Structures are given as C-alpha cells and as structure tokens.
Amino acid sequence: MMEIAIVGGGLMGHGIALVLALHGHGVRITDTDPETCARVPGLMASALATLQEAGAAPEGWDSARLAQAVRVEVELEPAVTGAGLIIEAITENPEAKRALFSDLDRLCARDAILASNTSYLDVFPLIPQARQARALVMHWYTPPYIVDLVDVVPGPGTDPAVIAAMRDLVLGLGQVPIVLKRFIPGYVANRIQSAISAEVFRLLDEGIAEPRDIDDAIIHGLSLRIPILGHLAKADFTGLDLTRRALANGSYAPPPARTRSETLDALCAEGRTGVMAGRGYFDWGGREPTDLFRERDRKLLALKKAMAGIGRMEGT
C-alpha cells in the first residue's frame, strides 16, 4: 500500500481521502484554511456513515479508525514528506496551482508521483519540467466515494509506466479508470455534460420548456437507457444505418457557444444559487443542505446497488 498525500481538503479532497483510506492506503491531508482542515474528520465520518447505512463500506470501520487512517496536517511539508503519491485538489486557479507545484518540487521525493484532480485546466505547463515524467491528471467525480469514474490523463512527458501504475491503483479501489491518450479540457464525461448543459440552457432561455420538464425528459428518457447501454451501444441497438441517416438529415444544430445564460443569471441575481442557498432551479423546502446531500447519497447508493445486480449490455 502507498502513502498518499492530498493537498486540498474541500469538497473533493476529503472524499478522495475516504476512498483511499477505506482501501488500506495511508493518507495525509492538508489545506491552507485551518477551518477546512478542522472540518475534514467530520465530513469523512458523515460520508462513512452513509456508506455503512447502505451496506457499501468495508467491515470494521468507524470514525475512530478513520481518524487514525487519515492524518490531517495544517502545514504542507509534514503532509507531503515521504509520500509516494501527492494528489492536488485545490482551487481551479492556475497561479495557485503553479505555486503549489513549485513547493511540491522542493518538498517531495524525486520519485514521488504528482497528480492533479483538476476538472478543466491544463496543469502540465504549471508543473516543473523535472517532474513531468511522473506527473499526470487523476480526476475524480463528486461524491468520489460513490461515483466510480476516475479520469487518468498523461501529460506530454508522462512515463507510460506511471499511467499504468495509477490505473492499477484506481482499479484496486474498486473504481473505473478511463485512460485518455492526451489531455483535453473536461475529459469525456464533463465534455458530454457540457454539451447537454448548452442545449438545456437554450431550451430554458428560449422558453421552450420548464426546468421540471427538462429534468423529466432526462430522467425518464435518456437516463433509463444510459446505465445499461451508454451511448454507442445504444446506437448499435438502434441500428447504425438509422443513426447515420439521422446524422445526415442535419435537423439538429447545436447552440452557438455562449458564456452566459439569461435564466441562470436571473436566478443567481435573486440569490437562488442552489442547494446551499435552499433554492436554485427548484425550491428545496428549507431543508438543511447536509440532509439533502445525505438523501442524494443514499439514493445514488441504492441505484448503484441495483445496477450492480442488473449489469450492463456487454459487447467486445
């Protein structure tokens, strides 16, 4: 098992730490904000409790054992010294990441692997040249202790052996690594999600459908088939000849690239910024955000369990 340091204890960092700890890795985690560091044990314990309720946690774990398995450090140096893998999970700010990688270059062993959890940034120009062979992107999805997908992405100088080792590490966590040939912003899942978002914002801004109708179309139309077939296997079942004719018909034109949505701007101007504010596209009834997140996680775990029993359509 590897000693792993996580830099950034917020939304993603504590969840990644939990996944790694539950699979036997020694984990250290740090954050520049002392309040964030103080919240990490409670956030992990709450997530562990949700997993235990669903029967999805390994046997023998409780908050006390978790506190021993994950060491919270308020300073960077003790968190990363001696770690074989350092996962950067800080804010999506290029200069902040550049400064951190400079510090890691100074503090970490020469054979340490540097991995970034960035969602969109090309971090490789921000990493010192001497570290390029052992640098990569390892991008988790929220919540990482439920969503299994992990993007494993090389930089232009990454040693293929490092990619293979990190792919194996992800597999050892019981998760699903997607190894890309090269970096592209958003990877696969987020790029597809961005395309969906562009069309959804157009439907809202042009007054074609209401938020509930759009989500119903996704939940009761797209989502029922996607877990079983994905997209390309669905095309096989539809028939590639029909798929080709639909493409040639040219009846769909994607919306032009935009940097804003009028409906989204209006909601934000009203303070309707999502679950944390109690309202966004929907009113969440004054419930505590922690309760809503727990309900989301319980439903995701139930769906995941059902899907494991159902399985997917397999082709080769």
PDB file of C-alpha atoms in Angstrom:
ATOM      1  CA  MET A   1       0.000   0.000   0.000  1.00  0.00           C
ATOM      2  CA  MET A   2       1.129   3.531  -0.743  1.00  0.00           C
ATOM      3  CA  GLU A   3       1.490   6.594   1.445  1.00  0.00           C
ATOM      4  CA  ILE A   4      -0.642   9.243  -0.236  1.00  0.00           C
ATOM      5  CA  ALA A   5      -0.909  12.961   0.476  1.00  0.00           C
ATOM      6  CA  ILE A   6      -3.891  15.062  -0.580  1.00  0.00           C
ATOM      7  CA  VAL A   7      -3.482  18.819  -0.819  1.00  0.00           C
ATOM      8  CA  GLY A   8      -6.893  20.475  -0.540  1.00  0.00           C
ATOM      9  CA  GLY A   9      -9.466  19.245   1.963  1.00  0.00           C
ATOM     10  CA  GLY A  10     -12.646  20.682   0.493  1.00  0.00           C
ATOM     11  CA  LEU A  11     -15.483  19.058  -1.448  1.00  0.00           C
ATOM     12  CA  MET A  12     -13.295  16.609  -3.379  1.00  0.00           C
ATOM     13  CA  GLY A  13     -10.238  16.221  -1.156  1.00  0.00           C
ATOM     14  CA  HIS A  14     -11.934  14.715   1.880  1.00  0.00           C
ATOM     15  CA  GLY A  15     -13.941  12.320  -0.312  1.00  0.00           C
ATOM     16  CA  ILE A  16     -10.841  11.098  -2.143  1.00  0.00           C
ATOM     17  CA  ALA A  17      -9.110  10.650   1.219  1.00  0.00           C
ATOM     18  CA  LEU A  18     -12.004   8.487   2.422  1.00  0.00           C
ATOM     19  CA  VAL A  19     -11.858   6.231  -0.656  1.00  0.00           C
ATOM     20  CA  LEU A  20      -8.105   5.739  -0.309  1.00  0.00           C
ATOM     21  CA  ALA A  21      -8.226   5.088   3.430  1.00  0.00           C
ATOM     22  CA  LEU A  22     -11.008   2.506   3.177  1.00  0.00           C
ATOM     23  CA  HIS A  23      -8.811   0.537   0.772  1.00  0.00           C
ATOM     24  CA  GLY A  24      -5.808   0.433   3.078  1.00  0.00           C
ATOM     25  CA  HIS A  25      -3.658   3.335   1.971  1.00  0.00           C
ATOM     26  CA  GLY A  26      -2.014   5.620   4.492  1.00  0.00           C
ATOM     27  CA  VAL A  27      -3.407   9.094   3.855  1.00  0.00           C
ATOM     28  CA  ARG A  28      -2.357  12.571   4.893  1.00  0.00           C
ATOM     29  CA  ILE A  29      -4.481  15.589   4.006  1.00  0.00           C
ATOM     30  CA  THR A  30      -3.848  19.298   4.312  1.00  0.00           C
ATOM     31  CA  ASP A  31      -5.419  22.626   3.399  1.00  0.00           C
ATOM     32  CA  THR A  32      -4.295  26.225   3.677  1.00  0.00           C
ATOM     33  CA  ASP A  33      -7.545  27.045   5.519  1.00  0.00           C
ATOM     34  CA  PRO A  34      -7.455  25.834   9.162  1.00  0.00           C
ATOM     35  CA  GLU A  35     -11.271  25.722   9.268  1.00  0.00           C
ATOM     36  CA  THR A  36     -11.321  23.368   6.292  1.00  0.00           C
ATOM     37  CA  CYS A  37      -8.755  21.135   7.999  1.00  0.00           C
ATOM     38  CA  ALA A  38     -10.924  21.082  11.114  1.00  0.00           C
ATOM     39  CA  ARG A  39     -13.984  20.013   9.095  1.00  0.00           C
ATOM     40  CA  VAL A  40     -12.284  17.113   7.309  1.00  0.00           C
ATOM     41  CA  PRO A  41     -12.757  14.421  10.012  1.00  0.00           C
ATOM     42  CA  GLY A  42     -16.465  15.227  10.398  1.00  0.00           C
ATOM     43  CA  LEU A  43     -17.068  15.268   6.649  1.00  0.00           C
ATOM     44  CA  MET A  44     -15.380  11.893   6.220  1.00  0.00           C
ATOM     45  CA  ALA A  45     -17.209  10.402   9.201  1.00  0.00           C
ATOM     46  CA  SER A  46     -20.555  11.561   7.820  1.00  0.00           C
ATOM     47  CA  ALA A  47     -19.787  10.068   4.394  1.00  0.00           C
ATOM     48  CA  LEU A  48     -18.662   6.815   6.027  1.00  0.00           C
ATOM     49  CA  ALA A  49     -21.928   6.639   7.975  1.00  0.00           C
ATOM     50  CA  THR A  50     -23.885   6.990   4.731  1.00  0.00           C
ATOM     51  CA  LEU A  51     -21.872   4.167   3.156  1.00  0.00           C
ATOM     52  CA  GLN A  52     -22.439   1.977   6.216  1.00  0.00           C
ATOM     53  CA  GLU A  53     -26.201   2.592   6.134  1.00  0.00           C
ATOM     54  CA  ALA A  54     -26.227   1.320   2.560  1.00  0.00           C
ATOM     55  CA  GLY A  55     -24.008  -1.669   3.311  1.00  0.00           C
ATOM     56  CA  ALA A  56     -21.364  -0.215   0.995  1.00  0.00           C
ATOM     57  CA  ALA A  57     -18.492   0.247   3.474  1.00  0.00           C
ATOM     58  CA  PRO A  58     -15.817  -2.339   4.314  1.00  0.00           C
ATOM     59  CA  GLU A  59     -16.291  -4.144   7.631  1.00  0.00           C
ATOM     60  CA  GLY A  60     -14.614  -2.893  10.765  1.00  0.00           C
ATOM     61  CA  TRP A  61     -14.562   0.825  10.050  1.00  0.00           C
ATOM     62  CA  ASP A  62     -15.793   3.581  12.337  1.00  0.00           C
ATOM     63  CA  SER A  63     -14.944   7.244  12.840  1.00  0.00           C
ATOM     64  CA  ALA A  64     -12.165   6.406  15.316  1.00  0.00           C
ATOM     65  CA  ARG A  65     -10.403   4.062  12.906  1.00  0.00           C
ATOM     66  CA  LEU A  66     -10.877   6.563  10.102  1.00  0.00           C
ATOM     67  CA  ALA A  67      -9.281   9.300  12.205  1.00  0.00           C
ATOM     68  CA  GLN A  68      -6.227   7.054  12.638  1.00  0.00           C
ATOM     69  CA  ALA A  69      -6.052   6.171   8.948  1.00  0.00           C
ATOM     70  CA  VAL A  70      -6.218   9.770   7.696  1.00  0.00           C
ATOM     71  CA  ARG A  71      -3.775  12.217   9.255  1.00  0.00           C
ATOM     72  CA  VAL A  72      -4.844  15.852   8.997  1.00  0.00           C
ATOM     73  CA  GLU A  73      -1.936  18.301   8.792  1.00  0.00           C
ATOM     74  CA  VAL A  74      -2.221  22.076   8.882  1.00  0.00           C
ATOM     75  CA  GLU A  75       1.137  22.552   7.146  1.00  0.00           C
ATOM     76  CA  LEU A  76       2.161  21.356   3.693  1.00  0.00           C
ATOM     77  CA  GLU A  77       5.617  19.948   4.474  1.00  0.00           C
ATOM     78  CA  PRO A  78       4.652  17.272   7.043  1.00  0.00           C
ATOM     79  CA  ALA A  79       1.707  16.274   4.854  1.00  0.00           C
ATOM     80  CA  VAL A  80       3.778  15.536   1.742  1.00  0.00           C
ATOM     81  CA  THR A  81       7.155  14.454   3.131  1.00  0.00           C
ATOM     82  CA  GLY A  82       7.719  10.786   2.320  1.00  0.00           C
ATOM     83  CA  ALA A  83       4.502  10.386   0.311  1.00  0.00           C
ATOM     84  CA  GLY A  84       4.769   8.307  -2.846  1.00  0.00           C
ATOM     85  CA  LEU A  85       1.739   9.986  -4.440  1.00  0.00           C
ATOM     86  CA  ILE A  86       0.589  13.559  -3.944  1.00  0.00           C
ATOM     87  CA  ILE A  87      -2.878  14.476  -5.199  1.00  0.00           C
ATOM     88  CA  GLU A  88      -3.500  18.175  -5.798  1.00  0.00           C
ATOM     89  CA  ALA A  89      -7.150  19.080  -5.180  1.00  0.00           C
ATOM     90  CA  ILE A  90      -7.029  22.836  -4.636  1.00  0.00           C
ATOM     91  CA  THR A  91      -8.944  25.672  -6.281  1.00  0.00           C
ATOM     92  CA  GLU A  92      -9.082  25.843 -10.098  1.00  0.00           C
ATOM     93  CA  ASN A  93      -6.689  28.792 -10.202  1.00  0.00           C
ATOM     94  CA  PRO A  94      -3.624  28.410 -12.453  1.00  0.00           C
ATOM     95  CA  GLU A  95      -1.329  30.612 -10.376  1.00  0.00           C
ATOM     96  CA  ALA A  96      -2.309  28.887  -7.129  1.00  0.00           C
ATOM     97  CA  LYS A  97      -1.571  25.522  -8.723  1.00  0.00           C
ATOM     98  CA  ARG A  98       1.742  26.763 -10.166  1.00  0.00           C
ATOM     99  CA  ALA A  99       2.841  27.972  -6.724  1.00  0.00           C
ATOM    100  CA  LEU A 100       1.820  24.688  -5.116  1.00  0.00           C
ATOM    101  CA  PHE A 101       3.677  22.551  -7.663  1.00  0.00           C
ATOM    102  CA  SER A 102       6.754  24.689  -7.093  1.00  0.00           C
ATOM    103  CA  ASP A 103       6.500  23.967  -3.359  1.00  0.00           C
ATOM    104  CA  LEU A 104       5.938  20.267  -4.025  1.00  0.00           C
ATOM    105  CA  ASP A 105       9.004  20.177  -6.269  1.00  0.00           C
ATOM    106  CA  ARG A 106      11.020  21.490  -3.336  1.00  0.00           C
ATOM    107  CA  LEU A 107       9.490  19.267  -0.644  1.00  0.00           C
ATOM    108  CA  CYS A 108       8.745  15.906  -2.261  1.00  0.00           C
ATOM    109  CA  ALA A 109      10.966  12.937  -3.019  1.00  0.00           C
ATOM    110  CA  ARG A 110      12.311  12.859  -6.568  1.00  0.00           C
ATOM    111  CA  ASP A 111      10.429   9.662  -7.347  1.00  0.00           C
ATOM    112  CA  ALA A 112       7.086  10.932  -5.979  1.00  0.00           C
ATOM    113  CA  ILE A 113       4.142  10.985  -8.385  1.00  0.00           C
ATOM    114  CA  LEU A 114       2.291  14.310  -8.711  1.00  0.00           C
ATOM    115  CA  ALA A 115      -1.378  14.005  -9.683  1.00  0.00           C
ATOM    116  CA  SER A 116      -3.877  16.799 -10.214  1.00  0.00           C
ATOM    117  CA  ASN A 117      -7.621  16.488  -9.677  1.00  0.00           C
ATOM    118  CA  THR A 118      -8.257  19.458 -11.978  1.00  0.00           C
ATOM    119  CA  SER A 119     -11.536  19.411 -13.884  1.00  0.00           C
ATOM    120  CA  TYR A 120     -10.593  21.583 -16.857  1.00  0.00           C
ATOM    121  CA  LEU A 121      -7.175  23.232 -16.512  1.00  0.00           C
ATOM    122  CA  ASP A 122      -4.153  22.042 -18.439  1.00  0.00           C
ATOM    123  CA  VAL A 123      -1.876  21.752 -15.422  1.00  0.00           C
ATOM    124  CA  PHE A 124       1.168  20.359 -17.206  1.00  0.00           C
ATOM    125  CA  PRO A 125       2.663  23.771 -18.098  1.00  0.00           C
ATOM    126  CA  LEU A 126       2.327  24.633 -14.394  1.00  0.00           C
ATOM    127  CA  ILE A 127       4.449  21.688 -13.218  1.00  0.00           C
ATOM    128  CA  PRO A 128       8.274  21.971 -13.120  1.00  0.00           C
ATOM    129  CA  GLN A 129       9.977  20.299 -16.069  1.00  0.00           C
ATOM    130  CA  ALA A 130      11.942  17.915 -13.854  1.00  0.00           C
ATOM    131  CA  ARG A 131       8.636  16.467 -12.591  1.00  0.00           C
ATOM    132  CA  GLN A 132       6.924  15.949 -15.944  1.00  0.00           C
ATOM    133  CA  ALA A 133       7.755  12.240 -16.267  1.00  0.00           C
ATOM    134  CA  ARG A 134       5.933  11.483 -13.017  1.00  0.00           C
ATOM    135  CA  ALA A 135       3.044  13.931 -13.375  1.00  0.00           C
ATOM    136  CA  LEU A 136      -0.499  13.202 -14.512  1.00  0.00           C
ATOM    137  CA  VAL A 137      -4.151  14.090 -14.023  1.00  0.00           C
ATOM    138  CA  MET A 138      -6.281  11.842 -11.793  1.00  0.00           C
ATOM    139  CA  HIS A 139      -9.736  13.370 -11.847  1.00  0.00           C
ATOM    140  CA  TRP A 140     -12.466  12.064  -9.560  1.00  0.00           C
ATOM    141  CA  TYR A 141     -16.195  12.869  -9.680  1.00  0.00           C
ATOM    142  CA  THR A 142     -18.339  14.013  -6.781  1.00  0.00           C
ATOM    143  CA  PRO A 143     -19.018  12.292  -4.487  1.00  0.00           C
ATOM    144  CA  PRO A 144     -15.881  10.198  -5.102  1.00  0.00           C
ATOM    145  CA  TYR A 145     -16.866   7.596  -2.502  1.00  0.00           C
ATOM    146  CA  ILE A 146     -19.938   6.726  -4.634  1.00  0.00           C
ATOM    147  CA  VAL A 147     -19.187   7.735  -8.239  1.00  0.00           C
ATOM    148  CA  ASP A 148     -16.597   5.263  -9.519  1.00  0.00           C
ATOM    149  CA  LEU A 149     -15.268   7.105 -12.573  1.00  0.00           C
ATOM    150  CA  VAL A 150     -11.677   8.398 -12.468  1.00  0.00           C
ATOM    151  CA  ASP A 151     -10.004  10.074 -15.454  1.00  0.00           C
ATOM    152  CA  VAL A 152      -6.316   9.113 -15.773  1.00  0.00           C
ATOM    153  CA  VAL A 153      -4.612  11.511 -18.171  1.00  0.00           C
ATOM    154  CA  PRO A 154      -0.962  11.758 -19.202  1.00  0.00           C
ATOM    155  CA  GLY A 155       0.913  14.923 -19.968  1.00  0.00           C
ATOM    156  CA  PRO A 156       3.216  15.194 -22.987  1.00  0.00           C
ATOM    157  CA  GLY A 157       6.162  13.858 -20.975  1.00  0.00           C
ATOM    158  CA  THR A 158       4.488  11.376 -18.628  1.00  0.00           C
ATOM    159  CA  ASP A 159       6.171   7.988 -18.297  1.00  0.00           C
ATOM    160  CA  PRO A 160       3.688   5.324 -19.518  1.00  0.00           C
ATOM    161  CA  ALA A 161       4.658   3.180 -16.506  1.00  0.00           C
ATOM    162  CA  VAL A 162       3.270   5.895 -14.215  1.00  0.00           C
ATOM    163  CA  ILE A 163      -0.049   5.873 -16.081  1.00  0.00           C
ATOM    164  CA  ALA A 164      -0.204   2.080 -15.828  1.00  0.00           C
ATOM    165  CA  ALA A 165       0.560   2.177 -12.096  1.00  0.00           C
ATOM    166  CA  MET A 166      -2.109   4.792 -11.388  1.00  0.00           C
ATOM    167  CA  ARG A 167      -4.641   2.905 -13.499  1.00  0.00           C
ATOM    168  CA  ASP A 168      -3.937  -0.160 -11.379  1.00  0.00           C
ATOM    169  CA  LEU A 169      -4.265   1.892  -8.191  1.00  0.00           C
ATOM    170  CA  VAL A 170      -7.732   3.082  -9.278  1.00  0.00           C
ATOM    171  CA  LEU A 171      -8.759  -0.464 -10.143  1.00  0.00           C
ATOM    172  CA  GLY A 172      -7.585  -1.538  -6.695  1.00  0.00           C
ATOM    173  CA  LEU A 173     -10.006   0.968  -5.191  1.00  0.00           C
ATOM    174  CA  GLY A 174     -12.871  -0.798  -6.957  1.00  0.00           C
ATOM    175  CA  GLN A 175     -13.296   2.198  -9.255  1.00  0.00           C
ATOM    176  CA  VAL A 176     -13.308   2.617 -13.028  1.00  0.00           C
ATOM    177  CA  PRO A 177     -10.311   4.352 -14.650  1.00  0.00           C
ATOM    178  CA  ILE A 178     -10.694   5.991 -18.059  1.00  0.00           C
ATOM    179  CA  VAL A 179      -7.230   6.393 -19.587  1.00  0.00           C
ATOM    180  CA  LEU A 180      -7.117   9.173 -22.172  1.00  0.00           C
ATOM    181  CA  LYS A 181      -4.473   9.382 -24.877  1.00  0.00           C
ATOM    182  CA  ARG A 182      -3.791  13.051 -24.074  1.00  0.00           C
ATOM    183  CA  PHE A 183      -5.168  15.959 -22.089  1.00  0.00           C
ATOM    184  CA  ILE A 184      -8.348  17.666 -23.279  1.00  0.00           C
ATOM    185  CA  PRO A 185     -10.313  20.076 -21.038  1.00  0.00           C
ATOM    186  CA  GLY A 186     -13.241  18.328 -19.343  1.00  0.00           C
ATOM    187  CA  TYR A 187     -12.095  14.818 -20.385  1.00  0.00           C
ATOM    188  CA  VAL A 188     -15.019  12.658 -21.580  1.00  0.00           C
ATOM    189  CA  ALA A 189     -17.880  12.815 -19.065  1.00  0.00           C
ATOM    190  CA  ASN A 190     -17.623  16.548 -18.375  1.00  0.00           C
ATOM    191  CA  ARG A 191     -17.465  17.388 -22.091  1.00  0.00           C
ATOM    192  CA  ILE A 192     -20.623  15.397 -22.745  1.00  0.00           C
ATOM    193  CA  GLN A 193     -22.237  17.075 -19.730  1.00  0.00           C
ATOM    194  CA  SER A 194     -21.206  20.490 -21.085  1.00  0.00           C
ATOM    195  CA  ALA A 195     -22.898  19.715 -24.396  1.00  0.00           C
ATOM    196  CA  ILE A 196     -26.078  18.726 -22.545  1.00  0.00           C
ATOM    197  CA  SER A 197     -25.899  21.919 -20.465  1.00  0.00           C
ATOM    198  CA  ALA A 198     -25.582  24.097 -23.577  1.00  0.00           C
ATOM    199  CA  GLU A 199     -28.783  22.635 -25.012  1.00  0.00           C
ATOM    200  CA  VAL A 200     -30.606  22.786 -21.661  1.00  0.00           C
ATOM    201  CA  PHE A 201     -29.767  26.469 -21.227  1.00  0.00           C
ATOM    202  CA  ARG A 202     -31.043  27.174 -24.746  1.00  0.00           C
ATOM    203  CA  LEU A 203     -34.348  25.398 -24.007  1.00  0.00           C
ATOM    204  CA  LEU A 204     -34.753  27.466 -20.835  1.00  0.00           C
ATOM    205  CA  ASP A 205     -33.641  30.800 -22.264  1.00  0.00           C
ATOM    206  CA  GLU A 206     -35.891  30.453 -25.324  1.00  0.00           C
ATOM    207  CA  GLY A 207     -38.867  29.487 -23.151  1.00  0.00           C
ATOM    208  CA  ILE A 208     -39.346  26.107 -24.805  1.00  0.00           C
ATOM    209  CA  ALA A 209     -39.598  24.035 -21.617  1.00  0.00           C
ATOM    210  CA  GLU A 210     -39.646  24.418 -17.842  1.00  0.00           C
ATOM    211  CA  PRO A 211     -36.912  23.020 -15.547  1.00  0.00           C
ATOM    212  CA  ARG A 212     -39.130  20.172 -14.316  1.00  0.00           C
ATOM    213  CA  ASP A 213     -39.983  19.116 -17.880  1.00  0.00           C
ATOM    214  CA  ILE A 214     -36.339  19.136 -18.922  1.00  0.00           C
ATOM    215  CA  ASP A 215     -35.288  17.012 -15.952  1.00  0.00           C
ATOM    216  CA  ASP A 216     -38.201  14.644 -16.578  1.00  0.00           C
ATOM    217  CA  ALA A 217     -37.043  14.205 -20.166  1.00  0.00           C
ATOM    218  CA  ILE A 218     -33.547  13.349 -18.951  1.00  0.00           C
ATOM    219  CA  ILE A 219     -34.638  11.064 -16.081  1.00  0.00           C
ATOM    220  CA  HIS A 220     -37.435   9.200 -17.873  1.00  0.00           C
ATOM    221  CA  GLY A 221     -35.936   9.250 -21.370  1.00  0.00           C
ATOM    222  CA  LEU A 222     -32.153   9.359 -21.545  1.00  0.00           C
ATOM    223  CA  SER A 223     -31.262   8.050 -18.109  1.00  0.00           C
ATOM    224  CA  LEU A 224     -33.260   4.837 -18.191  1.00  0.00           C
ATOM    225  CA  ARG A 225     -31.180   3.533 -21.107  1.00  0.00           C
ATOM    226  CA  ILE A 226     -27.797   5.113 -20.411  1.00  0.00           C
ATOM    227  CA  PRO A 227     -26.835   2.906 -17.403  1.00  0.00           C
ATOM    228  CA  ILE A 228     -27.438  -0.232 -19.442  1.00  0.00           C
ATOM    229  CA  LEU A 229     -26.225   0.825 -22.880  1.00  0.00           C
ATOM    230  CA  GLY A 230     -24.197   4.015 -22.632  1.00  0.00           C
ATOM    231  CA  HIS A 231     -24.422   5.949 -25.902  1.00  0.00           C
ATOM    232  CA  LEU A 232     -22.551   3.950 -28.521  1.00  0.00           C
ATOM    233  CA  ALA A 233     -24.045   0.587 -27.555  1.00  0.00           C
ATOM    234  CA  LYS A 234     -27.462   2.283 -27.771  1.00  0.00           C
ATOM    235  CA  ALA A 235     -26.569   3.270 -31.348  1.00  0.00           C
ATOM    236  CA  ASP A 236     -25.843  -0.393 -32.096  1.00  0.00           C
ATOM    237  CA  PHE A 237     -29.298  -1.339 -30.806  1.00  0.00           C
ATOM    238  CA  THR A 238     -30.950   1.499 -32.747  1.00  0.00           C
ATOM    239  CA  GLY A 239     -29.049   0.473 -35.855  1.00  0.00           C
ATOM    240  CA  LEU A 240     -26.059   2.318 -37.279  1.00  0.00           C
ATOM    241  CA  ASP A 241     -27.781   2.793 -40.631  1.00  0.00           C
ATOM    242  CA  LEU A 242     -30.573   4.754 -38.927  1.00  0.00           C
ATOM    243  CA  THR A 243     -28.013   6.616 -36.828  1.00  0.00           C
ATOM    244  CA  ARG A 244     -26.129   7.591 -39.987  1.00  0.00           C
ATOM    245  CA  ARG A 245     -29.321   8.787 -41.727  1.00  0.00           C
ATOM    246  CA  ALA A 246     -30.287  10.862 -38.676  1.00  0.00           C
ATOM    247  CA  LEU A 247     -26.852  12.490 -38.711  1.00  0.00           C
ATOM    248  CA  ALA A 248     -27.048  13.180 -42.456  1.00  0.00           C
ATOM    249  CA  ASN A 249     -30.507  14.701 -42.078  1.00  0.00           C
ATOM    250  CA  GLY A 250     -28.951  17.677 -40.319  1.00  0.00           C
ATOM    251  CA  SER A 251     -32.171  18.503 -38.470  1.00  0.00           C
ATOM    252  CA  TYR A 252     -30.312  19.362 -35.267  1.00  0.00           C
ATOM    253  CA  ALA A 253     -27.987  22.324 -34.969  1.00  0.00           C
ATOM    254  CA  PRO A 254     -26.092  22.686 -31.681  1.00  0.00           C
ATOM    255  CA  PRO A 255     -26.447  26.030 -29.937  1.00  0.00           C
ATOM    256  CA  PRO A 256     -23.675  28.539 -30.578  1.00  0.00           C
ATOM    257  CA  ALA A 257     -21.005  28.716 -27.918  1.00  0.00           C
ATOM    258  CA  ARG A 258     -22.121  31.073 -25.146  1.00  0.00           C
ATOM    259  CA  THR A 259     -20.581  32.307 -21.938  1.00  0.00           C
ATOM    260  CA  ARG A 260     -23.833  33.027 -20.101  1.00  0.00           C
ATOM    261  CA  SER A 261     -27.489  32.064 -19.710  1.00  0.00           C
ATOM    262  CA  GLU A 262     -30.173  34.662 -19.021  1.00  0.00           C
ATOM    263  CA  THR A 263     -32.223  32.293 -16.851  1.00  0.00           C
ATOM    264  CA  LEU A 264     -29.149  31.271 -14.875  1.00  0.00           C
ATOM    265  CA  ASP A 265     -28.100  34.895 -14.374  1.00  0.00           C
ATOM    266  CA  ALA A 266     -31.592  35.808 -13.142  1.00  0.00           C
ATOM    267  CA  LEU A 267     -31.634  33.017 -10.566  1.00  0.00           C
ATOM    268  CA  CYS A 268     -28.210  33.956  -9.245  1.00  0.00           C
ATOM    269  CA  ALA A 269     -29.247  37.620  -9.025  1.00  0.00           C
ATOM    270  CA  GLU A 270     -32.144  36.515  -6.771  1.00  0.00           C
ATOM    271  CA  GLY A 271     -29.767  34.567  -4.530  1.00  0.00           C
ATOM    272  CA  ARG A 272     -31.148  31.262  -5.840  1.00  0.00           C
ATOM    273  CA  THR A 273     -27.733  29.666  -6.175  1.00  0.00           C
ATOM    274  CA  GLY A 274     -28.621  26.041  -5.457  1.00  0.00           C
ATOM    275  CA  VAL A 275     -28.976  23.601  -2.605  1.00  0.00           C
ATOM    276  CA  MET A 276     -26.630  25.501  -0.293  1.00  0.00           C
ATOM    277  CA  ALA A 277     -28.952  28.534  -0.583  1.00  0.00           C
ATOM    278  CA  GLY A 278     -32.123  26.460  -0.300  1.00  0.00           C
ATOM    279  CA  ARG A 279     -33.293  27.326  -3.816  1.00  0.00           C
ATOM    280  CA  GLY A 280     -31.983  27.190  -7.352  1.00  0.00           C
ATOM    281  CA  TYR A 281     -33.978  25.976 -10.329  1.00  0.00           C
ATOM    282  CA  PHE A 282     -36.102  24.275  -7.659  1.00  0.00           C
ATOM    283  CA  ASP A 283     -37.171  25.184  -4.117  1.00  0.00           C
ATOM    284  CA  TRP A 284     -35.704  22.663  -1.653  1.00  0.00           C
ATOM    285  CA  GLY A 285     -38.218  23.360   1.097  1.00  0.00           C
ATOM    286  CA  GLY A 286     -35.930  24.890   3.687  1.00  0.00           C
ATOM    287  CA  ARG A 287     -34.153  21.587   4.329  1.00  0.00           C
ATOM    288  CA  GLU A 288     -30.582  21.586   5.595  1.00  0.00           C
ATOM    289  CA  PRO A 289     -28.040  21.061   2.798  1.00  0.00           C
ATOM    290  CA  THR A 290     -26.427  18.219   4.755  1.00  0.00           C
ATOM    291  CA  ASP A 291     -29.788  16.406   4.809  1.00  0.00           C
ATOM    292  CA  LEU A 292     -30.192  16.886   1.071  1.00  0.00           C
ATOM    293  CA  PHE A 293     -26.679  15.614   0.371  1.00  0.00           C
ATOM    294  CA  ARG A 294     -27.291  12.572   2.572  1.00  0.00           C
ATOM    295  CA  GLU A 295     -30.545  11.820   0.732  1.00  0.00           C
ATOM    296  CA  ARG A 296     -28.778  12.208  -2.619  1.00  0.00           C
ATOM    297  CA  ASP A 297     -26.032   9.848  -1.495  1.00  0.00           C
ATOM    298  CA  ARG A 298     -28.490   7.247  -0.188  1.00  0.00           C
ATOM    299  CA  LYS A 299     -30.389   7.277  -3.481  1.00  0.00           C
ATOM    300  CA  LEU A 300     -27.174   7.049  -5.509  1.00  0.00           C
ATOM    301  CA  LEU A 301     -26.018   4.096  -3.427  1.00  0.00           C
ATOM    302  CA  ALA A 302     -29.364   2.328  -3.851  1.00  0.00           C
ATOM    303  CA  LEU A 303     -29.208   2.903  -7.618  1.00  0.00           C
ATOM    304  CA  LYS A 304     -25.598   1.735  -7.740  1.00  0.00           C
ATOM    305  CA  LYS A 305     -26.506  -1.459  -5.868  1.00  0.00           C
ATOM    306  CA  ALA A 306     -29.413  -2.142  -8.200  1.00  0.00           C
ATOM    307  CA  MET A 307     -27.251  -1.506 -11.256  1.00  0.00           C
ATOM    308  CA  ALA A 308     -24.596  -3.907  -9.970  1.00  0.00           C
ATOM    309  CA  GLY A 309     -27.268  -6.588  -9.869  1.00  0.00           C
ATOM    310  CA  ILE A 310     -28.715  -5.699 -13.268  1.00  0.00           C
ATOM    311  CA  GLY A 311     -25.437  -5.281 -15.122  1.00  0.00           C
ATOM    312  CA  ARG A 312     -24.846  -3.675 -18.500  1.00  0.00           C
ATOM    313  CA  MET A 313     -25.114  -4.925 -22.057  1.00  0.00           C
ATOM    314  CA  GLU A 314     -21.634  -6.141 -22.933  1.00  0.00           C
ATOM    315  CA  GLY A 315     -20.107  -6.090 -26.378  1.00  0.00           C
ATOM    316  CA  THR A 316     -16.486  -6.519 -27.396  1.00  0.00           C
TER     317      THR A 316
END
